[in-house]
N, CA, C and O atoms as a GROMACS GRO file, in nm:
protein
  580
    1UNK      N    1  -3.381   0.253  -1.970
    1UNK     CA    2  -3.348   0.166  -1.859
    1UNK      C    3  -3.275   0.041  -1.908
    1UNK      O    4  -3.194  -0.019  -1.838
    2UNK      N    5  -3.308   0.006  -2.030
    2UNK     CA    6  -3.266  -0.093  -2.093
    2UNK      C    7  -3.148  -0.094  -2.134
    2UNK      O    8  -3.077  -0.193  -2.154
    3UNK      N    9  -3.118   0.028  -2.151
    3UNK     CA   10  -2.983   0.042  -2.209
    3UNK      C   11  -2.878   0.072  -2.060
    3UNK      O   12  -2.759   0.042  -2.051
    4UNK      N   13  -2.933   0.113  -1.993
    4UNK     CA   14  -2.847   0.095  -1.890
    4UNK      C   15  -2.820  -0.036  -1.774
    4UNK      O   16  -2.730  -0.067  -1.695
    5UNK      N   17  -2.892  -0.065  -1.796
    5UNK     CA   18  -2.877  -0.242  -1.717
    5UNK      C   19  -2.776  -0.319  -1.771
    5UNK      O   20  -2.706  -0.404  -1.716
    6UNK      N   21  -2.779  -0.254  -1.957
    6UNK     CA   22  -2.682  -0.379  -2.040
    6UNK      C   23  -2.502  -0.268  -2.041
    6UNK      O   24  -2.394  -0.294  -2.094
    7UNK      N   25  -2.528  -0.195  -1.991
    7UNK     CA   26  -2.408  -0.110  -1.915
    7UNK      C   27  -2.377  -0.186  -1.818
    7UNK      O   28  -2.276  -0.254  -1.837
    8UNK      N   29  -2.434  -0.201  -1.709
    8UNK     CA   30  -2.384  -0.227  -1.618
    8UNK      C   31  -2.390  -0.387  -1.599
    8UNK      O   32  -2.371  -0.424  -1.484
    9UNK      N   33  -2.408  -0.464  -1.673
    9UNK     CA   34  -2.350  -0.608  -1.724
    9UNK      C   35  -2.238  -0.617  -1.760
    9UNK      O   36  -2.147  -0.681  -1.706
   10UNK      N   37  -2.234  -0.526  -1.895
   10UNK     CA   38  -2.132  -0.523  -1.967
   10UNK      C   39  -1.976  -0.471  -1.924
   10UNK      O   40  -1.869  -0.492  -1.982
   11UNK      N   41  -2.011  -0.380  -1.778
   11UNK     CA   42  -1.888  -0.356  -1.745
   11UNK      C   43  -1.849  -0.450  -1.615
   11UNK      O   44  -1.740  -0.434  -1.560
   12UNK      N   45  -1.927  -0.530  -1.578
   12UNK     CA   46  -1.902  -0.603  -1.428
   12UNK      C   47  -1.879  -0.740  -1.504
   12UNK      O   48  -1.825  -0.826  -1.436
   13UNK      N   49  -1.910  -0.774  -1.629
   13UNK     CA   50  -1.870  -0.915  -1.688
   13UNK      C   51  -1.681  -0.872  -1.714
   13UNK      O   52  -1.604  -0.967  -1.731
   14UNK      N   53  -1.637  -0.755  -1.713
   14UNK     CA   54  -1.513  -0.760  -1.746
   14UNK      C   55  -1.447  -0.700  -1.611
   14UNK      O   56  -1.346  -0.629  -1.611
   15UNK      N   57  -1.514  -0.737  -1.502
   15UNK     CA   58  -1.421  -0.732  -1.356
   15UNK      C   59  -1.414  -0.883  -1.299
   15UNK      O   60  -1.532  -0.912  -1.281
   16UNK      N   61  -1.328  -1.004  -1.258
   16UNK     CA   62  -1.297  -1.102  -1.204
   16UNK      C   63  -1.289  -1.098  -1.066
   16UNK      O   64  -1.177  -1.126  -1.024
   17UNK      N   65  -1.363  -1.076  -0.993
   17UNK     CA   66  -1.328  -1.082  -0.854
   17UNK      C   67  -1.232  -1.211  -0.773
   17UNK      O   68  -1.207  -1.190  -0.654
   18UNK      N   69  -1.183  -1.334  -0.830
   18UNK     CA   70  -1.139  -1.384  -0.842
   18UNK      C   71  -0.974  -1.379  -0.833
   18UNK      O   72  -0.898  -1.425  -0.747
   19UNK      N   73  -0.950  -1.313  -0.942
   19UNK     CA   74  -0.841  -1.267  -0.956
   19UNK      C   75  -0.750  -1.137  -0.908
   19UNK      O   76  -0.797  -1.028  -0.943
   20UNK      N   77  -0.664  -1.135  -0.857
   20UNK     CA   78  -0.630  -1.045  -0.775
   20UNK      C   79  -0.510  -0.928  -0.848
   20UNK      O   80  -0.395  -0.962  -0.876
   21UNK      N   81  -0.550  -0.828  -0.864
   21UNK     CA   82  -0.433  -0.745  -0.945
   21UNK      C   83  -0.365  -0.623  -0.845
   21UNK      O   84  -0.417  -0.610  -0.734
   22UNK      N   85  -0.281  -0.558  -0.871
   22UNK     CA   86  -0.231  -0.451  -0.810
   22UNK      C   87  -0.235  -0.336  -0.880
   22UNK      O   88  -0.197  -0.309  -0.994
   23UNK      N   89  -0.288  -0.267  -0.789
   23UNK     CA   90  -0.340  -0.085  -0.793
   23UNK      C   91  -0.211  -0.025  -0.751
   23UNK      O   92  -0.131  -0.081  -0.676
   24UNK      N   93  -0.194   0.115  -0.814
   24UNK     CA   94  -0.125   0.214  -0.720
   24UNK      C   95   0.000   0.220  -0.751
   24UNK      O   96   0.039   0.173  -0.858
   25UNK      N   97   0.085   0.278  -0.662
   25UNK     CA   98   0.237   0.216  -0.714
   25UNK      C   99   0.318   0.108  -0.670
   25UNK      O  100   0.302   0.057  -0.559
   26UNK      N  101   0.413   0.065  -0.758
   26UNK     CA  102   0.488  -0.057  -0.708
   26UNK      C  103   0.641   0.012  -0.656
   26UNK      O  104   0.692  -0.040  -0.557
   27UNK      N  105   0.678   0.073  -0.692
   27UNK     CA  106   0.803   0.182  -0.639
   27UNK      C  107   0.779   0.312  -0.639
   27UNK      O  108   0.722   0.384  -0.721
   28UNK      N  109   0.827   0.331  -0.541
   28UNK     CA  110   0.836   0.496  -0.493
   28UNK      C  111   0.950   0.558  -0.334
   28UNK      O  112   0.999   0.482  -0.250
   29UNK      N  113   0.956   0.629  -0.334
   29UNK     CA  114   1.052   0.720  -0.242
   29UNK      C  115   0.983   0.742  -0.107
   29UNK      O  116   0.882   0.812  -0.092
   30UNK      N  117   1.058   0.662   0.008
   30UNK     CA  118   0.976   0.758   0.151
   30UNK      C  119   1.055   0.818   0.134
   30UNK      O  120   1.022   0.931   0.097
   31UNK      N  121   1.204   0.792   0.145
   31UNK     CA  122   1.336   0.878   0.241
   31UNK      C  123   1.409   0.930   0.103
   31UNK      O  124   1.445   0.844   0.022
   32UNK      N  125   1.436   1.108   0.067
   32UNK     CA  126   1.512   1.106   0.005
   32UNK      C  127   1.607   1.208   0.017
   32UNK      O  128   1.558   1.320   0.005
   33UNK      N  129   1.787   1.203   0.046
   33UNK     CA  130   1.847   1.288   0.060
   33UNK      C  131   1.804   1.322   0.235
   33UNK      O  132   1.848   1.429   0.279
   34UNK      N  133   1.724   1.238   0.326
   34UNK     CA  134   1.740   1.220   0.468
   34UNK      C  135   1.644   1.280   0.484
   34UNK      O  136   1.622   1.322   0.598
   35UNK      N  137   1.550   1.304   0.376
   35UNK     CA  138   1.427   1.345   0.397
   35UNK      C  139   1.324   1.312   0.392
   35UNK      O  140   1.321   1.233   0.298
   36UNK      N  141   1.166   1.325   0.461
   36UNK     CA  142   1.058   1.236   0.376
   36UNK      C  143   1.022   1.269   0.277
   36UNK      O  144   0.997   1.388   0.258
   37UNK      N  145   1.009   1.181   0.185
   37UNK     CA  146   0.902   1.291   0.076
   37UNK      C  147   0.821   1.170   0.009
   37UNK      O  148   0.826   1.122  -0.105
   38UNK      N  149   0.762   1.146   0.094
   38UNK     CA  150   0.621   1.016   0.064
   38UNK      C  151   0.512   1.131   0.063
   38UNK      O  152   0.523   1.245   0.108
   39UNK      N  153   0.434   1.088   0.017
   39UNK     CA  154   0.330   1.165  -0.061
   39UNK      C  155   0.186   1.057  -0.070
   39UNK      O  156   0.127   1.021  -0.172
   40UNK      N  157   0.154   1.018   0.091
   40UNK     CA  158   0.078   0.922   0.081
   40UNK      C  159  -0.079   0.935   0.002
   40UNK      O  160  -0.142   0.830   0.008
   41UNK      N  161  -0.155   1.059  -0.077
   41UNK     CA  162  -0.201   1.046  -0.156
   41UNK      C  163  -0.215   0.971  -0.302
   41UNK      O  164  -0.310   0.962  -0.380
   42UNK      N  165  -0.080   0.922  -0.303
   42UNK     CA  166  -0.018   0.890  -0.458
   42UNK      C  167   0.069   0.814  -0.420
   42UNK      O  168   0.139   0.790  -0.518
   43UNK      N  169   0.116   0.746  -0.304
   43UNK     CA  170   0.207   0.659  -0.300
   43UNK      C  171   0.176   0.505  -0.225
   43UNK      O  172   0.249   0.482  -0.129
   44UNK      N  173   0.102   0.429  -0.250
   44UNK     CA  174   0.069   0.327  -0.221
   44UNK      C  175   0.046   0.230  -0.275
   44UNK      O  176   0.089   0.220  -0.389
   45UNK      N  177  -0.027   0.124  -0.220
   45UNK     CA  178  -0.028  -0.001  -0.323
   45UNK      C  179  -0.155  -0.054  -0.305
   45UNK      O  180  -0.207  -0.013  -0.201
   46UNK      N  181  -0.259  -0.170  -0.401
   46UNK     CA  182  -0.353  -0.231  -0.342
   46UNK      C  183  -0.408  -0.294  -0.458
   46UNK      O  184  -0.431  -0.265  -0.575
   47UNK      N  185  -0.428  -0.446  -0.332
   47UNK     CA  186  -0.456  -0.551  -0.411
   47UNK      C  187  -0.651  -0.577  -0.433
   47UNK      O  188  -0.721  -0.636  -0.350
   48UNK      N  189  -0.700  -0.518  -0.560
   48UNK     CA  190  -0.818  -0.531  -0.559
   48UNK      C  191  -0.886  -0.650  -0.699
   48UNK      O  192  -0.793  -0.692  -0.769
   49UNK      N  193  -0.992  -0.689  -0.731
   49UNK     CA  194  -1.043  -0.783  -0.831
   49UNK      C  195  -0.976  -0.708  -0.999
   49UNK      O  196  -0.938  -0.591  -1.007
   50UNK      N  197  -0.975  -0.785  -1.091
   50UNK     CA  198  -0.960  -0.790  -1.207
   50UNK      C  199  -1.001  -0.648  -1.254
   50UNK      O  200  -1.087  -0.618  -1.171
   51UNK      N  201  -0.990  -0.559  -1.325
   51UNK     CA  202  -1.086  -0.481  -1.421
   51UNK      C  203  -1.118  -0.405  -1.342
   51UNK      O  204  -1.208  -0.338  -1.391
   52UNK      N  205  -1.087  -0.360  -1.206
   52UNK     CA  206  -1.093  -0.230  -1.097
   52UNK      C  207  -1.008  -0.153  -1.120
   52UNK      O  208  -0.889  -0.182  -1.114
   53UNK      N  209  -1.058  -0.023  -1.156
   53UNK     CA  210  -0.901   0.058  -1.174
   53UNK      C  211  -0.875   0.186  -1.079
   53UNK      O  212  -0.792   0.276  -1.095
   54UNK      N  213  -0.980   0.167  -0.964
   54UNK     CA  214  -0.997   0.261  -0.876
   54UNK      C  215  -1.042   0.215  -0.754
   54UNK      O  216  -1.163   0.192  -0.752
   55UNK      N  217  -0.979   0.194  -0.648
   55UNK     CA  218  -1.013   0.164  -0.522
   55UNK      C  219  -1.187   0.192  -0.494
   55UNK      O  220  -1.277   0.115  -0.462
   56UNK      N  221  -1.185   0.332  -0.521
   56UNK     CA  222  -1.349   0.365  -0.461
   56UNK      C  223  -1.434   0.324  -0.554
   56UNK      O  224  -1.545   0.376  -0.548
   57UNK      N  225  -1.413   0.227  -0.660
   57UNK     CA  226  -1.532   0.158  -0.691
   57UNK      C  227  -1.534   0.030  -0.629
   57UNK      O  228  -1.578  -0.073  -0.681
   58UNK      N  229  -1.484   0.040  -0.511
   58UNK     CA  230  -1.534  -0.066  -0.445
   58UNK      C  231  -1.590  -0.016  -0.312
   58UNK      O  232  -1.555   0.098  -0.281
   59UNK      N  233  -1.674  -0.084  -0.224
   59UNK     CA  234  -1.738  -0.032  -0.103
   59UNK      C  235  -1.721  -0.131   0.055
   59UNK      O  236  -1.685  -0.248   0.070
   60UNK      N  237  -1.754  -0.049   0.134
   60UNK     CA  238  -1.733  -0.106   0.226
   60UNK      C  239  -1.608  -0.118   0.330
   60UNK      O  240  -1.589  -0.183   0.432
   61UNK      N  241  -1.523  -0.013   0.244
   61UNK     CA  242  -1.420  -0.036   0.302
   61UNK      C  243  -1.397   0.042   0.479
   61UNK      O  244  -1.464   0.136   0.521
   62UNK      N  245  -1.268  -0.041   0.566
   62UNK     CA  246  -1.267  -0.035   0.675
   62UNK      C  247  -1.109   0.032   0.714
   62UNK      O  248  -1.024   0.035   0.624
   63UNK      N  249  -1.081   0.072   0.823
   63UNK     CA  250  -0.956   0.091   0.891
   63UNK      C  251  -0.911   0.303   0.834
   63UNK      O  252  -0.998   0.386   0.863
   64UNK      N  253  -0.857   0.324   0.804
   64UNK     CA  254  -0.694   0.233   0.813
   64UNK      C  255  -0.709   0.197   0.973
   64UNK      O  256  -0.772   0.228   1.074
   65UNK      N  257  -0.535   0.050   0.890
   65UNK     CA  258  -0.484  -0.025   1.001
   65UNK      C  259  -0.337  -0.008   0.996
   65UNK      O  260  -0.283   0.026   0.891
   66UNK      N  261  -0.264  -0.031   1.111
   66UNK     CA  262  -0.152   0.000   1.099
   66UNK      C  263  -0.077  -0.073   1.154
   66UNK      O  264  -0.142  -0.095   1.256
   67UNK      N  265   0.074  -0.166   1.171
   67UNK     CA  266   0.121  -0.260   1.271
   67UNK      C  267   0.185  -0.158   1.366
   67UNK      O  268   0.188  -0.035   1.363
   68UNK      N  269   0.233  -0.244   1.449
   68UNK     CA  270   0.346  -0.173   1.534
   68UNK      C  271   0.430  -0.119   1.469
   68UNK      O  272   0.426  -0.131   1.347
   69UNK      N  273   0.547  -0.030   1.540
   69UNK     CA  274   0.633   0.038   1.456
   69UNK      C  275   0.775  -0.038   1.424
   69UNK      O  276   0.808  -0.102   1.524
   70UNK      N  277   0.848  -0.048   1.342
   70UNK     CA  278   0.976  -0.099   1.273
   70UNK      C  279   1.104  -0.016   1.268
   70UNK      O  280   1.085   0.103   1.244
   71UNK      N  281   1.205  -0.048   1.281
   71UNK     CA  282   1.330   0.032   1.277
   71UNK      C  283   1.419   0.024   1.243
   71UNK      O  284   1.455  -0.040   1.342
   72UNK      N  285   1.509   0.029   1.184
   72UNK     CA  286   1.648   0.033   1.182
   72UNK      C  287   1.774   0.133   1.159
   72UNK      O  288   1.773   0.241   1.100
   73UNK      N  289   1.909   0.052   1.236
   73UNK     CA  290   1.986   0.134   1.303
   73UNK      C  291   2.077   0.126   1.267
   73UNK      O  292   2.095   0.005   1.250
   74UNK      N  293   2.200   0.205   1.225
   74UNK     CA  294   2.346   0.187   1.167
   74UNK      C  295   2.396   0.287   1.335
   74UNK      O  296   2.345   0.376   1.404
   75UNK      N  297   2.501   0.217   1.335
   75UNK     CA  298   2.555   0.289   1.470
   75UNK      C  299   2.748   0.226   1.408
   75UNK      O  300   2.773   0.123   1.345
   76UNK      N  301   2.833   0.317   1.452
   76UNK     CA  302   2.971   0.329   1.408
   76UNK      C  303   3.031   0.225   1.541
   76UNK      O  304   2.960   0.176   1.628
   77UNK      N  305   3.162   0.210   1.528
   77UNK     CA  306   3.251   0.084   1.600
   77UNK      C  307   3.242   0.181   1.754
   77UNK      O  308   3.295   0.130   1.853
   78UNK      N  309   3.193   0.282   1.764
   78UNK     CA  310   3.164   0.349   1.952
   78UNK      C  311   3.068   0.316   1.931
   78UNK      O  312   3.077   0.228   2.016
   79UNK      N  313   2.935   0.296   1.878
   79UNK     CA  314   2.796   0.311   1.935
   79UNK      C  315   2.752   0.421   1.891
   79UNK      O  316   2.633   0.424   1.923
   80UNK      N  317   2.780   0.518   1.833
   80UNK     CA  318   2.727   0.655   1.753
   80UNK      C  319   2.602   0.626   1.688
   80UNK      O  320   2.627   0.536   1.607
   81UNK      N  321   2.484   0.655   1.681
   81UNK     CA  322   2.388   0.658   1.637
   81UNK      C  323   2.439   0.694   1.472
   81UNK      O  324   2.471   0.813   1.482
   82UNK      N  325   2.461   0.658   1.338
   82UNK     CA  326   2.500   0.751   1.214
   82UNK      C  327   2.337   0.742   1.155
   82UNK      O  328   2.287   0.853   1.132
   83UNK      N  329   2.261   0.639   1.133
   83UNK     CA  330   2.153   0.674   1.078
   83UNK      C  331   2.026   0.559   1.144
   83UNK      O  332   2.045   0.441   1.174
   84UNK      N  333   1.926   0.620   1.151
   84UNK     CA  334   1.820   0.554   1.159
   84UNK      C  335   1.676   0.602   1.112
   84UNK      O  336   1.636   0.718   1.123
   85UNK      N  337   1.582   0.463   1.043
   85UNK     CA  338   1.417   0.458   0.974
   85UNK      C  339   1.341   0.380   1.051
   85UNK      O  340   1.350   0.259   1.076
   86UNK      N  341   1.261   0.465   1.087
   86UNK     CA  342   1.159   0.410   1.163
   86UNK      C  343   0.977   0.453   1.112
   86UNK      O  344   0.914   0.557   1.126
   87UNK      N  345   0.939   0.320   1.049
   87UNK     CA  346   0.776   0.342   1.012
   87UNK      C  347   0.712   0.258   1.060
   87UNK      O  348   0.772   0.192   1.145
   88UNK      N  349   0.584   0.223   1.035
   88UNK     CA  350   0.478   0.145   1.034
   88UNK      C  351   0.403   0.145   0.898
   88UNK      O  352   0.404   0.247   0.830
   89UNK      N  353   0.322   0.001   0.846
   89UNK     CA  354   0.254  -0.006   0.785
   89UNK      C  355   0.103   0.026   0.773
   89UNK      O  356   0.013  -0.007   0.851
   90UNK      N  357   0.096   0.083   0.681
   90UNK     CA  358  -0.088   0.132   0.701
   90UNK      C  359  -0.171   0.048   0.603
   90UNK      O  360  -0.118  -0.025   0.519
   91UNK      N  361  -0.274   0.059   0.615
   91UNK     CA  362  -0.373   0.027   0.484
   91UNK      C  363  -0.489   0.022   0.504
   91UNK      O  364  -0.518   0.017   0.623
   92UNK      N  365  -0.604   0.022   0.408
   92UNK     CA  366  -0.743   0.020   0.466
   92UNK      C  367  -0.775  -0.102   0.410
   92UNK      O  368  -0.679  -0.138   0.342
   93UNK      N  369  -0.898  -0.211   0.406
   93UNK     CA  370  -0.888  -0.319   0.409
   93UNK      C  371  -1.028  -0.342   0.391
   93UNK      O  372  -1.102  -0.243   0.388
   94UNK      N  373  -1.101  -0.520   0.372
   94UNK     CA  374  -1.257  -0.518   0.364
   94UNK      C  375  -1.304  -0.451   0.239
   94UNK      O  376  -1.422  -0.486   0.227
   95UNK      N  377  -1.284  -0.402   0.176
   95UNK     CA  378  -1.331  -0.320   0.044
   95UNK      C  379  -1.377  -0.463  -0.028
   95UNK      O  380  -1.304  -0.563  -0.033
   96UNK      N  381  -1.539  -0.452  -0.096
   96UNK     CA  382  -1.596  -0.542  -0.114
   96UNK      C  383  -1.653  -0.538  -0.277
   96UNK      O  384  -1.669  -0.417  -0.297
   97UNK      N  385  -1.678  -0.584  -0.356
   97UNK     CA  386  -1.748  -0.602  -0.493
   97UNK      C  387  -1.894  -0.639  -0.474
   97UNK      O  388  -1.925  -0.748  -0.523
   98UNK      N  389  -1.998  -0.563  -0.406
   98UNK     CA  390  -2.126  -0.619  -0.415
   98UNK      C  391  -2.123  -0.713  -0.327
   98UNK      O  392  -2.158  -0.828  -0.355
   99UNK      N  393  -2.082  -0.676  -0.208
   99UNK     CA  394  -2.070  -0.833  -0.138
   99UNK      C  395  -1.935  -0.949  -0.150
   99UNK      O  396  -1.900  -1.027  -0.062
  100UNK      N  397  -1.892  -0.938  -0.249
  100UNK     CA  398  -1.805  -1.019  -0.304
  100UNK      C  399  -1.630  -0.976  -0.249
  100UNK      O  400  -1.585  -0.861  -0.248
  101UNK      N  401  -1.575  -1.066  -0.219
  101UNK     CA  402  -1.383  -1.086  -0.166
  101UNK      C  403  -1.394  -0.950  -0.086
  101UNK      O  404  -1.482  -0.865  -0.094
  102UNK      N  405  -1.315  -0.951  -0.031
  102UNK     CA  406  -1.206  -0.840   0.079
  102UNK      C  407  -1.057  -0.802   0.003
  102UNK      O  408  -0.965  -0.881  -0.013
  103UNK      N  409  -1.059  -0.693  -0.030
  103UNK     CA  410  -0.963  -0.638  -0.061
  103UNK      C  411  -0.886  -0.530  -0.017
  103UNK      O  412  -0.947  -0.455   0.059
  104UNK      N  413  -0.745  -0.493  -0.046
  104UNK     CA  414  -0.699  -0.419   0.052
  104UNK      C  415  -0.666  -0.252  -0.032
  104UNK      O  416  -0.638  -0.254  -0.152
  105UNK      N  417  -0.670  -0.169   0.014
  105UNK     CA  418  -0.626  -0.071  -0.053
  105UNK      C  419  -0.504   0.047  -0.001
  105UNK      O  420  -0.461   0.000   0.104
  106UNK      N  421  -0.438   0.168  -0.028
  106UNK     CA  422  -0.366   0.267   0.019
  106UNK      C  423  -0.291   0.211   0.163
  106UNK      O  424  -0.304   0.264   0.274
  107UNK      N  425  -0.190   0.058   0.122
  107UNK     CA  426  -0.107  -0.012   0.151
  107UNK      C  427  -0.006   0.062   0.167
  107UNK      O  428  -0.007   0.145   0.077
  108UNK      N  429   0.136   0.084   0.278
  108UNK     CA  430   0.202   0.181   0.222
  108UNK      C  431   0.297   0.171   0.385
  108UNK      O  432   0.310   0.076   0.461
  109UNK      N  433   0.341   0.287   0.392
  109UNK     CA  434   0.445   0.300   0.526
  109UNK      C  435   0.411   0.457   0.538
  109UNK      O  436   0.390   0.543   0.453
  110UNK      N  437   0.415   0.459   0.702
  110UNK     CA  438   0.392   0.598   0.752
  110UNK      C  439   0.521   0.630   0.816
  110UNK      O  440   0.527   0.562   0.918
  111UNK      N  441   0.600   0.684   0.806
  111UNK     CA  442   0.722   0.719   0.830
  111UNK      C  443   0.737   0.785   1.024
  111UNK      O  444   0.646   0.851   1.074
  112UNK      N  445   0.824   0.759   1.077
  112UNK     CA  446   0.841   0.798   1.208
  112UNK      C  447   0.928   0.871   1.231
  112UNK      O  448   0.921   0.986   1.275
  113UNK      N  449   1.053   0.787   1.193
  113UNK     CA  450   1.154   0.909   1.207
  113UNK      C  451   1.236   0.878   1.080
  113UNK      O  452   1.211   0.775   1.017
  114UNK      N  453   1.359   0.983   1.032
  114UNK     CA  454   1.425   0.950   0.928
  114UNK      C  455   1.556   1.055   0.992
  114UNK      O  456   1.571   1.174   0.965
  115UNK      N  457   1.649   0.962   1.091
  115UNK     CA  458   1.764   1.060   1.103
  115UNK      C  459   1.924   0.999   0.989
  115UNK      O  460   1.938   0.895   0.924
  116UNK      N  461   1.994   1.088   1.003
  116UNK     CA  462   2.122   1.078   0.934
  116UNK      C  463   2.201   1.163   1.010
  116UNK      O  464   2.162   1.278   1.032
  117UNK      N  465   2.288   1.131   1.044
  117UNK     CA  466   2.410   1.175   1.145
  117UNK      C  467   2.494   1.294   1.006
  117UNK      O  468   2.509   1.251   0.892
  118UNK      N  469   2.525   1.399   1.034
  118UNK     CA  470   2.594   1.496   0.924
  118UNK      C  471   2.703   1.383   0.791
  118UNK      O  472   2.691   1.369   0.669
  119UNK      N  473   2.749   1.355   0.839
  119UNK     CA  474   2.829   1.264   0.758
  119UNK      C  475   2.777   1.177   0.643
  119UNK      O  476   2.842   1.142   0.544
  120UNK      N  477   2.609   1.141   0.682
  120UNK     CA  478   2.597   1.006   0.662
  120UNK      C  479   2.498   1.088   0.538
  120UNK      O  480   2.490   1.204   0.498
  121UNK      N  481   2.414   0.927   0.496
  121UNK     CA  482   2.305   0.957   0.361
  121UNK      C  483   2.193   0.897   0.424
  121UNK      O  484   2.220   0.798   0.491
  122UNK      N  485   2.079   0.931   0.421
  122UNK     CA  486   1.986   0.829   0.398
  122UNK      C  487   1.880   0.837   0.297
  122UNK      O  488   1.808   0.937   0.291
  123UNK      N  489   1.867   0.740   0.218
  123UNK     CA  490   1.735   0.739   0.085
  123UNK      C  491   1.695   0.609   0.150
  123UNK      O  492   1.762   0.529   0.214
  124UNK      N  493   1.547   0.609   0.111
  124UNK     CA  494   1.445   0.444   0.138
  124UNK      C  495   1.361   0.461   0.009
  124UNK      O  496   1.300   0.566  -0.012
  125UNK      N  497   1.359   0.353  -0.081
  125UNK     CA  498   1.260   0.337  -0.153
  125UNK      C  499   1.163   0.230  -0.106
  125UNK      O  500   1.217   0.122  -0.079
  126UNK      N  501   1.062   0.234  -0.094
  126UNK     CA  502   0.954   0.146  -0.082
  126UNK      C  503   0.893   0.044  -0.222
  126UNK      O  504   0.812   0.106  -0.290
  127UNK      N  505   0.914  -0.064  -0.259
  127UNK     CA  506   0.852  -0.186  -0.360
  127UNK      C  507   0.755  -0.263  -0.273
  127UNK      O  508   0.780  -0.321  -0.167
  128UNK      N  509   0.650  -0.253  -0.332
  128UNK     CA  510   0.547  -0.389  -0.346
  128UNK      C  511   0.554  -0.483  -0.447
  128UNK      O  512   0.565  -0.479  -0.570
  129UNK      N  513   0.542  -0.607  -0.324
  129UNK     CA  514   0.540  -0.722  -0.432
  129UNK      C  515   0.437  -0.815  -0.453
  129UNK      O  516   0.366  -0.832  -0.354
  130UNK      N  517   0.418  -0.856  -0.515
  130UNK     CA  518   0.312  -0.930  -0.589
  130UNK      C  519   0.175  -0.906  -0.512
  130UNK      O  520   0.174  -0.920  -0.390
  131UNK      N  521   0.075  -0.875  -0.571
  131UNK     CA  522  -0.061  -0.888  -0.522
  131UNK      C  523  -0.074  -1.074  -0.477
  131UNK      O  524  -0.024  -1.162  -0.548
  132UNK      N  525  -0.146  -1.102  -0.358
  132UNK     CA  526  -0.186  -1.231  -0.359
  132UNK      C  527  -0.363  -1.221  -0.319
  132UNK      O  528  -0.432  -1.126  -0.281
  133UNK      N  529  -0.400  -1.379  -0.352
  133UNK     CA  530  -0.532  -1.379  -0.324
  133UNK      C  531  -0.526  -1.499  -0.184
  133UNK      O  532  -0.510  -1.620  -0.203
  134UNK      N  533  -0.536  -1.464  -0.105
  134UNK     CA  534  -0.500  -1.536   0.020
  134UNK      C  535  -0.670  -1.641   0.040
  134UNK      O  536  -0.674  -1.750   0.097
  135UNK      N  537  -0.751  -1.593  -0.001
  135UNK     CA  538  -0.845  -1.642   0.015
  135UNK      C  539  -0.910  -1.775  -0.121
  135UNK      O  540  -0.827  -1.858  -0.160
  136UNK      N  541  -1.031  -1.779  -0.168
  136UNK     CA  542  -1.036  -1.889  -0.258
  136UNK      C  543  -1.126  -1.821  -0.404
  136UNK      O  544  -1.180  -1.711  -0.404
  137UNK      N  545  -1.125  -1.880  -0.478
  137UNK     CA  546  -1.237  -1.780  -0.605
  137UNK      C  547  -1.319  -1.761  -0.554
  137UNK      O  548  -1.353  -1.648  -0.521
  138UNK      N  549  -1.384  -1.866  -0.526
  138UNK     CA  550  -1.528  -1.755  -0.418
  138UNK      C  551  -1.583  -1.672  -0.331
  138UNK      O  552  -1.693  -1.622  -0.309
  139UNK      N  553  -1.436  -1.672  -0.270
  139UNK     CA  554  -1.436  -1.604  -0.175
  139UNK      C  555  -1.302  -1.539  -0.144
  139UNK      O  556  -1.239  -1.581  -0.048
  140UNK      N  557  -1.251  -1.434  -0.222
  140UNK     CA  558  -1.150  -1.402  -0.236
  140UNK      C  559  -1.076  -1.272  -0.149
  140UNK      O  560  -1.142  -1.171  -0.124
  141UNK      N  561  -0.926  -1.284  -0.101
  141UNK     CA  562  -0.922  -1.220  -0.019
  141UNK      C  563  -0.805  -1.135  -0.057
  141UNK      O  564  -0.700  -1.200  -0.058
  142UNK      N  565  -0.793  -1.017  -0.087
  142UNK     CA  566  -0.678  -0.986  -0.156
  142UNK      C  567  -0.589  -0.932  -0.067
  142UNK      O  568  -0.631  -0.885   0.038
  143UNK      N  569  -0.424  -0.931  -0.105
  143UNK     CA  570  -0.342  -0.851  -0.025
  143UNK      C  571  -0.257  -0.885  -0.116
  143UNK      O  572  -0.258  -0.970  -0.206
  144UNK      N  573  -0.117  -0.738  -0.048
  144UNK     CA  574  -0.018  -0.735  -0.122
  144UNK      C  575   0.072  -0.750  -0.009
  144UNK      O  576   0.063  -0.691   0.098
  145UNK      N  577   0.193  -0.867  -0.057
  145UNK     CA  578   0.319  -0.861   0.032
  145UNK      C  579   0.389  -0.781  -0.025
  145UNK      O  580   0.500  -0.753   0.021
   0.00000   0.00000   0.00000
């Protein structure tokens, strides 16, 4: 028993809940060649404490959440529709350390539509940027813009 208590010291003295790092990926492909090929198992982002190297060692977590949907439109000098991306953002959120900060996890875009007029191209890569801690050391709140 003894030896396992000083386990589980020894590995929670080298997690910072405090500090806010990024999980997951920072680049990756929704749209490629006018196609999707997001792979939201493996393609996301998330801002969790120091020394976490896996979302599900944290608990508590809530959602997914998602915003409204986003778009955009290339249309030619008539009004021709040539290409348009349309997603929303997802993520699950609240993921806790023992009680400790809110963090966010499997951050990402759910794709809606992905057209391209014959002529045209469309690729989207998706970047996350910086993990922030929106909240305070004690009470820390993580997210990624």
């Amino acid at each position: 028993m003894r030896v396992l208590a000083s386990l589980f010291a020894s590995t929670h003295a080298q997690i910072d809940p405090a500090t806010v790092v990024e999980i997951g990926k920072e680049i990756y492909q929704a749209i490629e060649d006018n196609q999707p090929v997001i792979d939201t198992t493996i393609d996301w982002a998330g801002a969790v404490p120091q020394g976490i190297t896996d979302w599900t060692q944290l608990e508590n977590w809530q959602g997914p959440a998602q915003t409204d949907g986003y778009s955009i439109e290339f249309k030619n000098g008539v009004g021709m529709k040539l290409t348009k991306f349309a997603w929303r953002f997802v993520w699950k959120y609240g993921g806790d350390m023992s009680g400790v900060g809110k963090y966010v996890t499997q951050a990402g875009i759910d794709v809606d539509t992905a057209y391209a007029y014959l002529s045209e191209h469309l690729d989207v890569e998706v970047k996350s940027l910086k993990p922030v801690n929106y909240g305070t050391s004690d009470a820390p709140v993580g997210g990624v813009d």
